[in-house]
GROMACS .gro file of C-alpha atoms in nm:
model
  366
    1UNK     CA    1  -0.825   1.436   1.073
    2UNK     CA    2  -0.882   1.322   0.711
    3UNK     CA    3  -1.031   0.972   0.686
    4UNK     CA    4  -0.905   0.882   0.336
    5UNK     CA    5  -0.594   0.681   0.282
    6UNK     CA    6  -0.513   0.598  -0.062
    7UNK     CA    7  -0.247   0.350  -0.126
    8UNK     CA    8  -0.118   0.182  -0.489
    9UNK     CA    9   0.053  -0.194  -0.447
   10UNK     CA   10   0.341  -0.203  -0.675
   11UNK     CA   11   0.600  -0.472  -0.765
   12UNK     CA   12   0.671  -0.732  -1.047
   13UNK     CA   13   0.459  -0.948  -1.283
   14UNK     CA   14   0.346  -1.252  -1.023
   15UNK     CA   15   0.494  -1.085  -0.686
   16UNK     CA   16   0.139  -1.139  -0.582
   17UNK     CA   17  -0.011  -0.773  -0.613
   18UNK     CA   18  -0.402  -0.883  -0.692
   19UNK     CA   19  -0.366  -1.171  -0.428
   20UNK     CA   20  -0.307  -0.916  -0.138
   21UNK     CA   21  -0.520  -0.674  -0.231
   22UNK     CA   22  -0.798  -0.964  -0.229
   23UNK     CA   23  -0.675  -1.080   0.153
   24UNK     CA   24  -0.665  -0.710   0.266
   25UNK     CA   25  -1.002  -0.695   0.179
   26UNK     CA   26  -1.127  -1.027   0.307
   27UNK     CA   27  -0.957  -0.937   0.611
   28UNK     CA   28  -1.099  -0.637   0.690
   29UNK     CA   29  -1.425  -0.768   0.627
   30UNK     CA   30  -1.497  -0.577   0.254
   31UNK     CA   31  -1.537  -0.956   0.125
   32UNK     CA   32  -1.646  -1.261   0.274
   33UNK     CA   33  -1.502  -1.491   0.071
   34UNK     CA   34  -1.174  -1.484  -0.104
   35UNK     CA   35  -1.124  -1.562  -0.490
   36UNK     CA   36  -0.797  -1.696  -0.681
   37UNK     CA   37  -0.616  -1.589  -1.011
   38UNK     CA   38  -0.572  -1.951  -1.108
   39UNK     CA   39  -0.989  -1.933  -1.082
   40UNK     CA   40  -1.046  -1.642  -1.208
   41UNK     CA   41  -1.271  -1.506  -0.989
   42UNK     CA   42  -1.076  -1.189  -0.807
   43UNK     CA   43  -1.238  -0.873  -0.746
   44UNK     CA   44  -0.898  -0.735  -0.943
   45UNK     CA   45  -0.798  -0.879  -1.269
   46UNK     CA   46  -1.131  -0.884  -1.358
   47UNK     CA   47  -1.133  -0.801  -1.716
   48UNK     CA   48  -1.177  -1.059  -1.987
   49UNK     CA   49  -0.801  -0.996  -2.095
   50UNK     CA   50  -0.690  -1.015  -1.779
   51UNK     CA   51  -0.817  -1.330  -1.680
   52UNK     CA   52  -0.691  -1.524  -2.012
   53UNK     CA   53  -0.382  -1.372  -1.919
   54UNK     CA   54  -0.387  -1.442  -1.580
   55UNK     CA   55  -0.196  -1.126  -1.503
   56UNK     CA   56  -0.313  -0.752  -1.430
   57UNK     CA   57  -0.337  -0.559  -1.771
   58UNK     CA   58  -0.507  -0.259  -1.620
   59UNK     CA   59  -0.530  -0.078  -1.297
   60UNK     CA   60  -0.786  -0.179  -1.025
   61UNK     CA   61  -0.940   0.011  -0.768
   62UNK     CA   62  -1.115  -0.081  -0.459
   63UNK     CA   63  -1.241   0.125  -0.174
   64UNK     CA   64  -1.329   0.018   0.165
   65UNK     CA   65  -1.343   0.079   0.544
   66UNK     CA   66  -1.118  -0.010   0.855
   67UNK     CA   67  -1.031   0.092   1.110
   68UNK     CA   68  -1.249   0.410   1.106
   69UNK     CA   69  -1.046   0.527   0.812
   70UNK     CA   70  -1.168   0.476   0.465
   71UNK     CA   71  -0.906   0.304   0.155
   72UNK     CA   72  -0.901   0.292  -0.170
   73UNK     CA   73  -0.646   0.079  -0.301
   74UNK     CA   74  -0.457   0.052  -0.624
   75UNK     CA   75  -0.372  -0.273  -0.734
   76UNK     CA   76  -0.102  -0.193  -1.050
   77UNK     CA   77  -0.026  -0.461  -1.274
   78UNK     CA   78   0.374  -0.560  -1.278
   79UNK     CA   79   0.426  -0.594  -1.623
   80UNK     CA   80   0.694  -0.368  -1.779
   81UNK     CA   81   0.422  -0.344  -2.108
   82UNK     CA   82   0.185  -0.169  -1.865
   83UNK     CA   83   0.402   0.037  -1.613
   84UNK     CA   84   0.263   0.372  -1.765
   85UNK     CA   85  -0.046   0.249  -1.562
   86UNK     CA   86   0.118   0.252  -1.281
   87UNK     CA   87   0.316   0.605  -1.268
   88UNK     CA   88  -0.075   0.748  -1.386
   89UNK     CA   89  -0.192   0.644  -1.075
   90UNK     CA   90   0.113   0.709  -0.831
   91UNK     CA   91   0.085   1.086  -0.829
   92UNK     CA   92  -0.223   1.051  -0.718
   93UNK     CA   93  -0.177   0.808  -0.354
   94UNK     CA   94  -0.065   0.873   0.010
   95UNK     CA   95   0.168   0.546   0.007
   96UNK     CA   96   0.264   0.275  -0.185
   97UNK     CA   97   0.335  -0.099  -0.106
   98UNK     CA   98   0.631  -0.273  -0.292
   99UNK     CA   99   0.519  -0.639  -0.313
  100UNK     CA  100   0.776  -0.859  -0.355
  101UNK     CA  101   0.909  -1.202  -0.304
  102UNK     CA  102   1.207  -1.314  -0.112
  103UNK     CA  103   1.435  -1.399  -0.438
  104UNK     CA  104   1.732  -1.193  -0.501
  105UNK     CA  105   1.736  -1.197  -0.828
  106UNK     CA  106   1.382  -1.088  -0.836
  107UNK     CA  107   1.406  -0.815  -0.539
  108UNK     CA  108   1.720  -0.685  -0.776
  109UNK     CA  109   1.490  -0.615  -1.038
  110UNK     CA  110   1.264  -0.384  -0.803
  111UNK     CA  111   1.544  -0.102  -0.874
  112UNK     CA  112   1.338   0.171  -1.042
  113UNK     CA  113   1.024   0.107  -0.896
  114UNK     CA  114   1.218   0.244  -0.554
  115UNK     CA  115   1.393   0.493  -0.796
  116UNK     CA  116   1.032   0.651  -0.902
  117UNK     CA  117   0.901   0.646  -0.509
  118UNK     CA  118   1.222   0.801  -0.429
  119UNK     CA  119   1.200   1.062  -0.672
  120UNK     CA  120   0.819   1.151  -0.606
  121UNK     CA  121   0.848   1.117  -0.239
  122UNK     CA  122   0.572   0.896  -0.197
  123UNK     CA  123   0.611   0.758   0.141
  124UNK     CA  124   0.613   0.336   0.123
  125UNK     CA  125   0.619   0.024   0.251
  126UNK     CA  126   0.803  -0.306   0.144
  127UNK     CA  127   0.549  -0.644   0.185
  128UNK     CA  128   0.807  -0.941   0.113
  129UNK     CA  129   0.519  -1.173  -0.008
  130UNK     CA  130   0.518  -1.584  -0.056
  131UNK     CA  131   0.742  -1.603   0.255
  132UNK     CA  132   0.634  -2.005   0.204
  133UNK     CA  133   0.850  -1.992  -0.088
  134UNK     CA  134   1.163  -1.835   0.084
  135UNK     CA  135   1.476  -1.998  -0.156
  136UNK     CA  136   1.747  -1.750  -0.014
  137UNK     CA  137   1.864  -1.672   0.343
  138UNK     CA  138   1.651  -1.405   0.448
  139UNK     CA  139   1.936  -1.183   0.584
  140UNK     CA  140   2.054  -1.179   0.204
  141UNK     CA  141   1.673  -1.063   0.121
  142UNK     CA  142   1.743  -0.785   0.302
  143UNK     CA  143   2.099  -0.676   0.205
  144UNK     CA  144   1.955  -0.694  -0.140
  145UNK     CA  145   1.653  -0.494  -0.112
  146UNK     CA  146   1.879  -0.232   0.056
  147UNK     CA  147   2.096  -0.192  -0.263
  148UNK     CA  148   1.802  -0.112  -0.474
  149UNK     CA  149   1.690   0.137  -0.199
  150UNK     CA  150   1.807   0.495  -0.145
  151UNK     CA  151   1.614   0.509   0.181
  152UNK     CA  152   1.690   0.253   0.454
  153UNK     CA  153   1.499   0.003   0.494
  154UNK     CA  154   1.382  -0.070   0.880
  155UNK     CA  155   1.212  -0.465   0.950
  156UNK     CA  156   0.912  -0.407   1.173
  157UNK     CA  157   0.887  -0.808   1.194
  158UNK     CA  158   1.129  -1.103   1.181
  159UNK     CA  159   0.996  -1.420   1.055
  160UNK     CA  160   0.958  -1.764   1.224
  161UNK     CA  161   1.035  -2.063   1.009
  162UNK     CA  162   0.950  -2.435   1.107
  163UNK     CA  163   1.112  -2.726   0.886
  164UNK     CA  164   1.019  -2.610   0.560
  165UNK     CA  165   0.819  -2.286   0.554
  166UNK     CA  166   0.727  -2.014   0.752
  167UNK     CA  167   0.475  -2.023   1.033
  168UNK     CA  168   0.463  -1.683   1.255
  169UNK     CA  169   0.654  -1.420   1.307
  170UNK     CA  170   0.778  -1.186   1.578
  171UNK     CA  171   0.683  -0.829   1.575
  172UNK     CA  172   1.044  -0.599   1.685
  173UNK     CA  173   0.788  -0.303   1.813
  174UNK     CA  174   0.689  -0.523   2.111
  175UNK     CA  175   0.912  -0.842   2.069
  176UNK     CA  176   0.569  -1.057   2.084
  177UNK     CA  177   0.613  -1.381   1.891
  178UNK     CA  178   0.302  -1.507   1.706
  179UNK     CA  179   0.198  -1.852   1.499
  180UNK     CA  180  -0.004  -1.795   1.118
  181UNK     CA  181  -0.321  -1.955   1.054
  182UNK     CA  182  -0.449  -1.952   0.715
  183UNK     CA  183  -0.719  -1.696   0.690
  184UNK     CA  184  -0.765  -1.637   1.063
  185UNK     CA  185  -0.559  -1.404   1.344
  186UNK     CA  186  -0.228  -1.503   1.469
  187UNK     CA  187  -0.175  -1.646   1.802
  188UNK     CA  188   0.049  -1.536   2.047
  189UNK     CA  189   0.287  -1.784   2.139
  190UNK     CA  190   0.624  -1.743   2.352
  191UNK     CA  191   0.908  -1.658   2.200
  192UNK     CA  192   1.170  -1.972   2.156
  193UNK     CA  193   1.475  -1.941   2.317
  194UNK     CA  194   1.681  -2.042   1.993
  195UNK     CA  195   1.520  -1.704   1.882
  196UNK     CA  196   1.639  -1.404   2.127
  197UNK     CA  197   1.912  -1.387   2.024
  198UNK     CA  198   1.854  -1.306   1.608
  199UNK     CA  199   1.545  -1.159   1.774
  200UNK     CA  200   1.748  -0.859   1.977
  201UNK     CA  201   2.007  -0.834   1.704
  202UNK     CA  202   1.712  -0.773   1.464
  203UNK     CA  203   1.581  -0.515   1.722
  204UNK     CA  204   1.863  -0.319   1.828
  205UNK     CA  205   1.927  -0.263   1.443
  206UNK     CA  206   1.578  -0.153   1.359
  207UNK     CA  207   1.629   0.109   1.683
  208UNK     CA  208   1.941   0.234   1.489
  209UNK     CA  209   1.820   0.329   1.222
  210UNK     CA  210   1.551   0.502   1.329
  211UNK     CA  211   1.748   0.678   1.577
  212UNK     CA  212   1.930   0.794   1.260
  213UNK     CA  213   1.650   1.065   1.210
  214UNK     CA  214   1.577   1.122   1.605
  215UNK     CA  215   1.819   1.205   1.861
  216UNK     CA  216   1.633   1.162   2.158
  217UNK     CA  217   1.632   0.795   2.068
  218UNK     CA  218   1.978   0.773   1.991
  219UNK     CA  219   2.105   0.956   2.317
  220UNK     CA  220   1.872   0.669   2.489
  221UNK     CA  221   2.068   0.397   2.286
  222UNK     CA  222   2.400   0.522   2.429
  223UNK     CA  223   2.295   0.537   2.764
  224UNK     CA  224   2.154   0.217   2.685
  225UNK     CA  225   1.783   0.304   2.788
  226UNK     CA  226   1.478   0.116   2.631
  227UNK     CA  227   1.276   0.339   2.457
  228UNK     CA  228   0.874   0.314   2.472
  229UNK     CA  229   0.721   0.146   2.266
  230UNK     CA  230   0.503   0.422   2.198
  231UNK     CA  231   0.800   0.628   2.107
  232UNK     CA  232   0.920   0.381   1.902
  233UNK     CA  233   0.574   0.373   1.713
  234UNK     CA  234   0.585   0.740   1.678
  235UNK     CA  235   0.964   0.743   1.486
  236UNK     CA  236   0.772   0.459   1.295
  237UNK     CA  237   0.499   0.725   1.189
  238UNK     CA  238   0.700   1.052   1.134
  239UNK     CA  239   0.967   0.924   0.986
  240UNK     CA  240   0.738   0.704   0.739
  241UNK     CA  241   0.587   0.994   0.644
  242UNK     CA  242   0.879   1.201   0.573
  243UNK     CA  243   0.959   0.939   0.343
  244UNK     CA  244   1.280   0.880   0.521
  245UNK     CA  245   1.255   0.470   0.594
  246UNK     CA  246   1.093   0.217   0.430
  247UNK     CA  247   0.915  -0.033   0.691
  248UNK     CA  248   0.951  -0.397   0.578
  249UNK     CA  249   0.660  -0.670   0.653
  250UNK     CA  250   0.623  -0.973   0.534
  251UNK     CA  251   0.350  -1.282   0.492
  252UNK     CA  252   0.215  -1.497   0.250
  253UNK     CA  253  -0.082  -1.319   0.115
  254UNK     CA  254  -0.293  -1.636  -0.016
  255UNK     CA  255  -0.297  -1.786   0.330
  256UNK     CA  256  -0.396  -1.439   0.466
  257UNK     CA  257  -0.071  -1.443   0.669
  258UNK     CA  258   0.049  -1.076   0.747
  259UNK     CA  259  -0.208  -0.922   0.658
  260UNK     CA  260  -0.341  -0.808   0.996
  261UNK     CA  261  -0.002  -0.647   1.110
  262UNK     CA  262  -0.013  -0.458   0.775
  263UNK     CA  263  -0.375  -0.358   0.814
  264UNK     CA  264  -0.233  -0.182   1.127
  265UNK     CA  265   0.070  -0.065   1.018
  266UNK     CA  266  -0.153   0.100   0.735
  267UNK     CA  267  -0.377   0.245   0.990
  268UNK     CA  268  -0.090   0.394   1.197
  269UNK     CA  269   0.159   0.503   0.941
  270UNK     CA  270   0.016   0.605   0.597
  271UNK     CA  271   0.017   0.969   0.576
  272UNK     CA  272  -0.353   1.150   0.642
  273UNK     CA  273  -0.426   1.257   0.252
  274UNK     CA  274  -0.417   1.654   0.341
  275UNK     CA  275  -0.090   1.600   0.455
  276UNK     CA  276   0.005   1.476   0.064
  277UNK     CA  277  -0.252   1.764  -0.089
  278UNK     CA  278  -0.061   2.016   0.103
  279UNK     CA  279   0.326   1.806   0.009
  280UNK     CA  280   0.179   1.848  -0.367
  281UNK     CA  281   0.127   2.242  -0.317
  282UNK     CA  282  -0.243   2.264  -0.253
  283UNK     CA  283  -0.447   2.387   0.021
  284UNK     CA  284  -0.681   2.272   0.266
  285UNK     CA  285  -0.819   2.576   0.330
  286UNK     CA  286  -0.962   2.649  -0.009
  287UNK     CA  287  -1.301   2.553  -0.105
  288UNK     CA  288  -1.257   2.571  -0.505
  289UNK     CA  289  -1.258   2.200  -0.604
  290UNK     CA  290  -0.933   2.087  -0.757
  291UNK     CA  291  -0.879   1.750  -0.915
  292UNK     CA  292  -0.683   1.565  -1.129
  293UNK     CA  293  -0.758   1.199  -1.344
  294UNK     CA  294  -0.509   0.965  -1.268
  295UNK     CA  295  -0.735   0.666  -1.506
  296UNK     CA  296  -0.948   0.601  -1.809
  297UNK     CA  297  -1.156   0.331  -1.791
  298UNK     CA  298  -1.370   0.218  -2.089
  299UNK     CA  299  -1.624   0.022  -1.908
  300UNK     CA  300  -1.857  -0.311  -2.040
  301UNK     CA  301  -2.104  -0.093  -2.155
  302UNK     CA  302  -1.867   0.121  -2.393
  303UNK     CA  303  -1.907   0.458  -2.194
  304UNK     CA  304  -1.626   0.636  -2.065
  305UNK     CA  305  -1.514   0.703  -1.734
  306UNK     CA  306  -1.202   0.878  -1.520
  307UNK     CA  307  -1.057   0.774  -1.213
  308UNK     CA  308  -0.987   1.090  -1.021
  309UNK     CA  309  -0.812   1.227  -0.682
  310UNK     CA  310  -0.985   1.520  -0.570
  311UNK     CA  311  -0.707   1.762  -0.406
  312UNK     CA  312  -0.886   2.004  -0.276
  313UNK     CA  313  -1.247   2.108  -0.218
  314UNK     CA  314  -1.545   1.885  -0.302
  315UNK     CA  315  -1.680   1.759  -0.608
  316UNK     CA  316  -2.115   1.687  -0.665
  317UNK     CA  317  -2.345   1.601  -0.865
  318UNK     CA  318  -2.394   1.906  -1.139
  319UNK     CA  319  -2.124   2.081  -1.063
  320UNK     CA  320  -1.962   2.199  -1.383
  321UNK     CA  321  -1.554   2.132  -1.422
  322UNK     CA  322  -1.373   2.163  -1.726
  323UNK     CA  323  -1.706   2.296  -1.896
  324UNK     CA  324  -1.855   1.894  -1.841
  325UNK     CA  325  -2.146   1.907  -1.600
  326UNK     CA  326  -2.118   1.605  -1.362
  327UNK     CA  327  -2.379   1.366  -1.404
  328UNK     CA  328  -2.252   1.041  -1.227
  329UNK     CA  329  -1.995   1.026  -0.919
  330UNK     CA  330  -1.903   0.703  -0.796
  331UNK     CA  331  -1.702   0.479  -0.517
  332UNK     CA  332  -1.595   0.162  -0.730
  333UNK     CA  333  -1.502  -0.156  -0.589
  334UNK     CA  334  -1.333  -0.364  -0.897
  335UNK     CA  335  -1.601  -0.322  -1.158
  336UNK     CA  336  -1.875  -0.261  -0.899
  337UNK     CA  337  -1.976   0.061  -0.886
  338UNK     CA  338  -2.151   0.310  -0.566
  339UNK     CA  339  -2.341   0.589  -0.662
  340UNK     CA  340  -2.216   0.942  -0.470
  341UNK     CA  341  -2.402   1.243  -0.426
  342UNK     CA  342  -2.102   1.424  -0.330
  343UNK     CA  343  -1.725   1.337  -0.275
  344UNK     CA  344  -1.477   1.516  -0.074
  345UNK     CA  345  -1.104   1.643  -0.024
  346UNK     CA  346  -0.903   1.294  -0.022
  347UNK     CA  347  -1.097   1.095  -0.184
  348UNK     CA  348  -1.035   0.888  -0.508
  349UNK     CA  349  -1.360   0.861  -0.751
  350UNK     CA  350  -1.510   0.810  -1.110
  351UNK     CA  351  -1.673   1.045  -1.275
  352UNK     CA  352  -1.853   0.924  -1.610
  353UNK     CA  353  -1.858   1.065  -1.947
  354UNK     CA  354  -1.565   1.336  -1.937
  355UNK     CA  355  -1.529   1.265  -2.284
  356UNK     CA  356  -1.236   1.517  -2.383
  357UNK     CA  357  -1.047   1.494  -2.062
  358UNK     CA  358  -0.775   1.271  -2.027
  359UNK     CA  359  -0.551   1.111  -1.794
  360UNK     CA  360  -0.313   1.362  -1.575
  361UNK     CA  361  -0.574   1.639  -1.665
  362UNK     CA  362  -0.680   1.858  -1.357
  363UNK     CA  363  -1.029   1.922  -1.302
  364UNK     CA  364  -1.158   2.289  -1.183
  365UNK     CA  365  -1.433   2.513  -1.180
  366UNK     CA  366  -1.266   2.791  -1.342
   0.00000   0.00000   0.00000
């Protein structure tokens, strides 16, 4: 099994892009302290622009472990000014997350970011961010994320709202109710009796349409059998892959909230990357190193370097490729940088000084 997983977060200027990718990586231990945009101290956004801004201007990567599986993650800025940034990079991932907040108007506006992840078939994920902040009735969320969606989109959660904001949620897979705390694990708590209800209505729905692509499950719905929930994790999983549903989570990434569940739902459900080498017509197989820049970074010190996704094959130090001999291979984290000997099929890297490649080039040996 491949360990990479390489995922780009996607979604408007302010849907809170930079924010999760900061609590995915506090969570899963890559950090040990979180920073804030309004500080200016994220490990995205780190450029000088950026931070006067306030806003992503470029994109940032970051690579770490989880789960036994190794990310790098994409954090793309949201403004229209910069979205060629953004399709660079998305040839080059296994998934995407739309990040997004639960405002109509605003979820309306998501309509060719789904169009472009439709028409690439990059498997993805919705995370309805700033659930705090919730100023429409969330079934009206949802009815309006669907009409900017050709694929159906299937809620893996259902939230839990106290007086004036959200505190848990309850997870449809196993019907377990749980209570946020900011920066820690959810609880489990029961689930309220005001709840079943909206709770099984929620459930039997997200069963439906995954039974849309599996007919075992749907012969169990007429007969009215409850599927496992390990079957019902597996429809999650092939069918995510195919690119047929769209899994929705939710959270409110400053707090931290969510972002377990998604950690797992990552871990579970993102497509292995040979499975998208071999989707994008290359081959496993085959040792002859194939890559392809998906980002050209000017860094501090004025040298050049390119953000790549190797396909196939490996790339090391002083191989040749495109007639440049490679003399630095790195893992980056923001700005930080990890020297590599050698990087294999999967992975996303820098390479410095390719000084007349550019962006969507390919990178061989031949």
């Amino acid at each position: 099994m491949s360990q990479f997983r390489n995922i780009a977060l996607v979604g408007p200027y302010s849907s809170g892009k930079t924010t999760l990718m900061e609590s995915l990586l506090f969570v899963s231990g890559a950090i040990t302290r979180k920073g804030s945009i309004k500080d200016g101290n994220t490990l995205g956004d780190s450029s000088a622009e950026a931070r006067s801004r306030q806003m992503s201007t470029e994109v940032t990567a970051a690579c770490f472990e989880h789960g036994g599986l190794s990310f790098s993650v994409l954090d793309c800025p949201g403004s229209i000014e910069f979205l060629q940034e953004s399709l660079n990079v998305l040839v080059g991932v296994d998934a995407a997350i739309v990040v997004c907040e639960p405002d109509i108007q605003k979820v309306l506006s998501l309509a060719p970011i789904f169009q472009k992840l439709d028409e690439w078939e990059i498997p993805h994920f919705v995370f309805l961010n700033k659930m705090d902040h919730a100023h429409h009735d969330f079934s009206e969320v949802l009815s309006a994320l669907n009409q900017v969606s050709s694929r159906p989109l299937v809620l893996r959660q259902y939230p839990i709202f106290g007086k004036e904001t959200i505190t848990g949620y309850i997870d449809l897979v196993t019907e377990a109710a749980y209570q946020y705390h900011p920066d820690h694990a959810a609880d489990p708590i029961p689930l309220a009796a005001a709840l079943q209800d909206a709770e099984a209505i929620a459930r039997m729905e997200m069963l439906e349409n995954l039974a849309e692509f599996d007919d075992h499950l749907l012969e169990e719905l007429i007969e009215d059998i409850a599927p496992s929930e390990d079957e019902v994790r597996q429809d999650f999983q092939k069918e995510t892959e195919a690119d047929l549903i769209v899994p929705v989570l939710m959270g409110q990434a400053d707090q931290s909230f969510g972002i377990r569940p998604l950690l797992e739902t990552l871990i579970e459900d993102v497509p292995e990357a040979s499975i998208t080498a071999e989707r994008r017509g290359f081959s496993n197989s085959k040792e002859e190193p194939i890559a392809q820049v998906l980002k050209t970074f000017i860094t501090p010190q004025g040298g050049k370097q390119s953000l790549v996704r190797i396909w196939q094959g490996h790339i090391e130090e002083g191989m040749t490729l495109n007639d440049h001999r490679i003399g630095g291979l790195y893992r980056l984290f923001g700005q930080q940088t990890k020297s590599l000997g050698h990087a294999e099929s999967g992975d996303i890297v820098a390479i410095n000084r390719l000084e007349s490649i550019h962006t969507g080039d390919f990178l061989t040996t031949q």
